[in-house]
mmCIF file of C-alpha atoms in Angstrom:
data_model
loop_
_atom_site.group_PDB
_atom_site.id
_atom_site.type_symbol
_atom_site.label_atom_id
_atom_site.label_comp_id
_atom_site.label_asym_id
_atom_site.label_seq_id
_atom_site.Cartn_x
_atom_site.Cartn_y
_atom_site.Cartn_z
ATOM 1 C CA UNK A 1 -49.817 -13.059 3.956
ATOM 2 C CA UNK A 2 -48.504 -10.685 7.039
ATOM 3 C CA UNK A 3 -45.745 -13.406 7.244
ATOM 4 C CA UNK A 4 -44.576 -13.666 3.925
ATOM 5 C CA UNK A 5 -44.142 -10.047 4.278
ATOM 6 C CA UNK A 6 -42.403 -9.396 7.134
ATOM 7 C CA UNK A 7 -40.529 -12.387 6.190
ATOM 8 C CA UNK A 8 -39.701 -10.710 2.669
ATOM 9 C CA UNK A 9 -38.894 -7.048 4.431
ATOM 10 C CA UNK A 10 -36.155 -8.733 6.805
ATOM 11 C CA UNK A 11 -34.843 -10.305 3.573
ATOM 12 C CA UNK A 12 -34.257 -7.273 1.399
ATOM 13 C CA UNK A 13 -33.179 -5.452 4.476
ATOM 14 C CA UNK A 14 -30.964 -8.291 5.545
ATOM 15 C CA UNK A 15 -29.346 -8.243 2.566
ATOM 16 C CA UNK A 16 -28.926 -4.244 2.011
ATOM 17 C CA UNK A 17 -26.788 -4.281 5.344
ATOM 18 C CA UNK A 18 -24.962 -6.943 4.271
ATOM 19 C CA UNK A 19 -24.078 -5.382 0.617
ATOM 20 C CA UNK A 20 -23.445 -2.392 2.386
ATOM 21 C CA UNK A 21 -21.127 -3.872 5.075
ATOM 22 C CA UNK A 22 -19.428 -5.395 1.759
ATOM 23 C CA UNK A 23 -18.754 -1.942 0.136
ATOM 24 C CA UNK A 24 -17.153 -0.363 3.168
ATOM 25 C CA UNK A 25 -14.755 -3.144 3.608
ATOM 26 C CA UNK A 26 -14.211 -3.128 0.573
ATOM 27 C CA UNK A 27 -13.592 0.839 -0.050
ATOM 28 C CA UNK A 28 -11.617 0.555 3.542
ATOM 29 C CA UNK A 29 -9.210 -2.058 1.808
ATOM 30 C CA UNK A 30 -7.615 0.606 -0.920
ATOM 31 C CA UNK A 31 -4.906 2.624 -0.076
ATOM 32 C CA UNK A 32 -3.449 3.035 -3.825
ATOM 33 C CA UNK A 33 -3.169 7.283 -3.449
ATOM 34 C CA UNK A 34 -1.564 6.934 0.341
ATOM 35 C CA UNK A 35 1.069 4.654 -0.947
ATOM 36 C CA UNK A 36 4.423 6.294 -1.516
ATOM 37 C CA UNK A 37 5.769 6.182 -5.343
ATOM 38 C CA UNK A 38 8.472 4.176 -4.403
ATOM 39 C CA UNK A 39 6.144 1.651 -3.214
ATOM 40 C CA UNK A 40 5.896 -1.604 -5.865
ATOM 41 C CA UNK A 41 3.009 -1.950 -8.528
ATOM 42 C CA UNK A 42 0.036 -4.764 -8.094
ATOM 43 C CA UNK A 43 -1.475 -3.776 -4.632
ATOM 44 C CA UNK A 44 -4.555 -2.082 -4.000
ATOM 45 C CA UNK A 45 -3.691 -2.318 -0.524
ATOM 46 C CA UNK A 46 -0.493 -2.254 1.801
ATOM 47 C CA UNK A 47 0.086 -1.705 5.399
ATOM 48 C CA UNK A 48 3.730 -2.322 5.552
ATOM 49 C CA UNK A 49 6.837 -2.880 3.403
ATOM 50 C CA UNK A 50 9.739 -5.180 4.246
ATOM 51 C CA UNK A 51 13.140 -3.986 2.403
ATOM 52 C CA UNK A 52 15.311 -6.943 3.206
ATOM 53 C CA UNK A 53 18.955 -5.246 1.696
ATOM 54 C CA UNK A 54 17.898 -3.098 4.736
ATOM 55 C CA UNK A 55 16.355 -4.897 6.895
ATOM 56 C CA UNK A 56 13.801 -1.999 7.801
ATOM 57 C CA UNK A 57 9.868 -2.089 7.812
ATOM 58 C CA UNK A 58 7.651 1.057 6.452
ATOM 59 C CA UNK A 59 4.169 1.617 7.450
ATOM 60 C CA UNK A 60 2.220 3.150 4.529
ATOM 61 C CA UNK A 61 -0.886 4.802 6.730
ATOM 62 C CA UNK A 62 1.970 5.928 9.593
ATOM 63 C CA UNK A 63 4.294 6.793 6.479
ATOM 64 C CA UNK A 64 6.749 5.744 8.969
ATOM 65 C CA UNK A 65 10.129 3.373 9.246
ATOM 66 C CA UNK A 66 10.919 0.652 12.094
ATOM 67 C CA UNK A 67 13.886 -0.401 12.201
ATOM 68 C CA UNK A 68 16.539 -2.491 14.500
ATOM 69 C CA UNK A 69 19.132 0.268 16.382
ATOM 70 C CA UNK A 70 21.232 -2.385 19.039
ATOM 71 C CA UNK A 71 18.431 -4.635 20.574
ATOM 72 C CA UNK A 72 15.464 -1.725 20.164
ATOM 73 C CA UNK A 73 13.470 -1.357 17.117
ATOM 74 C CA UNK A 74 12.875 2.585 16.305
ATOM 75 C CA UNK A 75 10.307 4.287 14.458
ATOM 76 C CA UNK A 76 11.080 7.266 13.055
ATOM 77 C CA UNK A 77 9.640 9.224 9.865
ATOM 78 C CA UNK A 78 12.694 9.649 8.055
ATOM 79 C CA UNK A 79 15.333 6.655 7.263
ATOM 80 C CA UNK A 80 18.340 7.328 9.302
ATOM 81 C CA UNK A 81 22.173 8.550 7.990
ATOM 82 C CA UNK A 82 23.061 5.025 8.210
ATOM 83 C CA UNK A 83 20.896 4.279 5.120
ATOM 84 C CA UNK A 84 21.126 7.606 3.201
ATOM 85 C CA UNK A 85 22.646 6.137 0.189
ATOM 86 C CA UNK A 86 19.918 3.363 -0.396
ATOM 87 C CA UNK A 87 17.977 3.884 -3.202
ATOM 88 C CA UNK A 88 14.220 3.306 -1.959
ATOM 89 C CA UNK A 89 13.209 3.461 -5.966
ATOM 90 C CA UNK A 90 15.431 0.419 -6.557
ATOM 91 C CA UNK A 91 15.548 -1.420 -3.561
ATOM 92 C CA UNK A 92 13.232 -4.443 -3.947
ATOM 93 C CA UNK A 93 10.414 -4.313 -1.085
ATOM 94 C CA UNK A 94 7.999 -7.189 0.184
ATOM 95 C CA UNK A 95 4.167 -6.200 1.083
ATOM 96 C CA UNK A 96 3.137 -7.375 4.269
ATOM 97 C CA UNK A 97 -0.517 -6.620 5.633
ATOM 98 C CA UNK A 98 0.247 -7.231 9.149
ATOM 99 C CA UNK A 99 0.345 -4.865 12.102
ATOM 100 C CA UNK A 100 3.840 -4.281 13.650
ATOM 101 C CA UNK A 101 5.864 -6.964 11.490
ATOM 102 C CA UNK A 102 8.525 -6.142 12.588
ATOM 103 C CA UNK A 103 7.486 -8.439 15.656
ATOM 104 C CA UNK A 104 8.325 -11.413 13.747
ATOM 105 C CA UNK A 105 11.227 -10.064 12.196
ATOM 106 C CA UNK A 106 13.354 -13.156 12.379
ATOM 107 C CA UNK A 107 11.015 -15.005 10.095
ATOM 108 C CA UNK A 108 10.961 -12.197 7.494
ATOM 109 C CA UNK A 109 14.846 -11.891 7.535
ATOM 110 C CA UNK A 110 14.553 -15.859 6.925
ATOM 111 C CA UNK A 111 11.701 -15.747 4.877
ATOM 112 C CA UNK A 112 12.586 -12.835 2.399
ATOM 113 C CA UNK A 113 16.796 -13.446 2.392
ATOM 114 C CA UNK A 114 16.449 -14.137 -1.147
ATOM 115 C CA UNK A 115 15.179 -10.884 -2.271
ATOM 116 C CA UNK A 116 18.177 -9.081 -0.927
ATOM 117 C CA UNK A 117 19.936 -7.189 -3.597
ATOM 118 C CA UNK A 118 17.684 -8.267 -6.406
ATOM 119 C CA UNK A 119 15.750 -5.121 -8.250
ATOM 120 C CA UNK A 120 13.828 -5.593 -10.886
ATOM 121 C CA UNK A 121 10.474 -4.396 -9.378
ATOM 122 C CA UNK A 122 7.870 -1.798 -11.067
ATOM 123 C CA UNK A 123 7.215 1.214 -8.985
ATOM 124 C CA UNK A 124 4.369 3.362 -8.611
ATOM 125 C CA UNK A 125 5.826 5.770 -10.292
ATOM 126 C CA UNK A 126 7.165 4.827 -13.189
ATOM 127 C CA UNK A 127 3.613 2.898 -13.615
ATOM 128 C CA UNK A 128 1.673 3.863 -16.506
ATOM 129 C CA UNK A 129 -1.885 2.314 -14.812
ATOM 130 C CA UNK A 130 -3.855 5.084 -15.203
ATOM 131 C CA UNK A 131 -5.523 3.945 -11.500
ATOM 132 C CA UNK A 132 -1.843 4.894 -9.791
ATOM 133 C CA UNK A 133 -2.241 8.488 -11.068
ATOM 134 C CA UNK A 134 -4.416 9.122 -8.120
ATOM 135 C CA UNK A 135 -1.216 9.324 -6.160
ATOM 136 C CA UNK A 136 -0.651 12.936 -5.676
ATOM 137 C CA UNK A 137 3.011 12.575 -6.138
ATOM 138 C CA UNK A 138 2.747 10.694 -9.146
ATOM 139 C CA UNK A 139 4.748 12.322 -12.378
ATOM 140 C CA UNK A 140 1.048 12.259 -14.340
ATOM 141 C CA UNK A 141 -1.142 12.742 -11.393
ATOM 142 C CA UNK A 142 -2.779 15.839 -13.546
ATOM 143 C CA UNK A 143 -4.476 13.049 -15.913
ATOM 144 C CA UNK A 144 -5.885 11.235 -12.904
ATOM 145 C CA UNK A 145 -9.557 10.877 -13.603
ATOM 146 C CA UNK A 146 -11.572 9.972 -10.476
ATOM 147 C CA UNK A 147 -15.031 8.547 -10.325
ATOM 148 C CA UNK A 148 -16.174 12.752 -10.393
ATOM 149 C CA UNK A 149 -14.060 13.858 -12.924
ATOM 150 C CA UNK A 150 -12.353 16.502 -11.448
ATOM 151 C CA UNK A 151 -9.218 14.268 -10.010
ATOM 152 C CA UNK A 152 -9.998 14.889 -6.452
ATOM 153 C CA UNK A 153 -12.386 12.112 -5.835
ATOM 154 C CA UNK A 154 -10.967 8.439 -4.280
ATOM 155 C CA UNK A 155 -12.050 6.361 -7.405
ATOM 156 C CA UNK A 156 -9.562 3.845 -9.363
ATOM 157 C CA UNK A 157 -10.130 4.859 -13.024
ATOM 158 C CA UNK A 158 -8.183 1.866 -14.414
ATOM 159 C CA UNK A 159 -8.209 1.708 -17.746
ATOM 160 C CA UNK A 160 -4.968 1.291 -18.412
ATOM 161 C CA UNK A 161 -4.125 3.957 -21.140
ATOM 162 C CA UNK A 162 -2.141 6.112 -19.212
ATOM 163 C CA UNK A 163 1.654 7.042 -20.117
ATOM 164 C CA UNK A 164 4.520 5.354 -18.561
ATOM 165 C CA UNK A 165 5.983 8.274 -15.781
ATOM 166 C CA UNK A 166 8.668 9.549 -16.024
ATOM 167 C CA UNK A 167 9.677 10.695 -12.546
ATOM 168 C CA UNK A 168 12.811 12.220 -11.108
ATOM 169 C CA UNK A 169 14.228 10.011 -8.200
#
């Protein structure tokens, strides 16, 4: 009977680490608020963008830009004067969740070369997903409802019902 018990104990417990180990990956895998509102609809997660009419690479948890200058890629925080008049809102951009893409650059030029010019993608911002309201620099960001009511908390709230934004860009 001692066996069956210990046997049962290092089940449950077995199984509570591994549920738990599930729910931390899984809460580390959301970055929806940290995203910028130029950033496309549909991921719950992204570590980079690729913005082929550019050829430049953002990193959403850096919030920062790599891109070529000569032979040396740069990262800087703020696009450079060079690409002042691209419109980041328009501008169609490719999620990659790989570190330092810009590494393989030459297959994502290759890769991506038919996304150049072509808009047509939702943005956070004009989203009306109720669960991209968390986004502090959303246009209806005041509606947010997190998992505590009180629209500080990290929760998705998707229901849907929100109103489509109506930002300034």
């Amino acid at each position: 009977m001692k066996k069956i018990l210990v046997l049962l104990t290092v089940l449950v417990s077995s199984f509570s680490l591994n549920n738990t180990q599930a729910q931390i990956t899984i809460g580390a895998n959301i970055n929806i608020g940290s995203q910028p509102v130029w950033g496309p609809v549909g991921y719950d997660y992204a570590e980079n963008y690729y913005m082929p009419d550019i050829d430049v690479y953002y990193n959403v948890p850096r919030r920062q830009y790599t891109y070529l200058n000569g032979n040396q890629w740069v990262t800087v925080s703020s696009l450079p004067a060079r690409y002042r008049s691209y419109d980041l809102y328009k501008g169609y951009k490719v999620v990659i969740n790989e570190k330092n893409p810009y590494k393989n650059a030459a297959m994502y030029r290759t890769k991506y070369a038919g996304f150049k010019g072509k808009g047509g993608q939702v943005v956070i911002r004009n989203s009306n997903e109720q669960k991209y309201f968390q986004n502090k620099n959303h246009p209806e960001h005041s509606k947010w409802k997190g998992s505590n009511g009180n629209g500080n908390s990290k929760g998705n709230g998707n229901n849907g019902n929100g109103k489509k934004g109506k930002g300034k860009g």
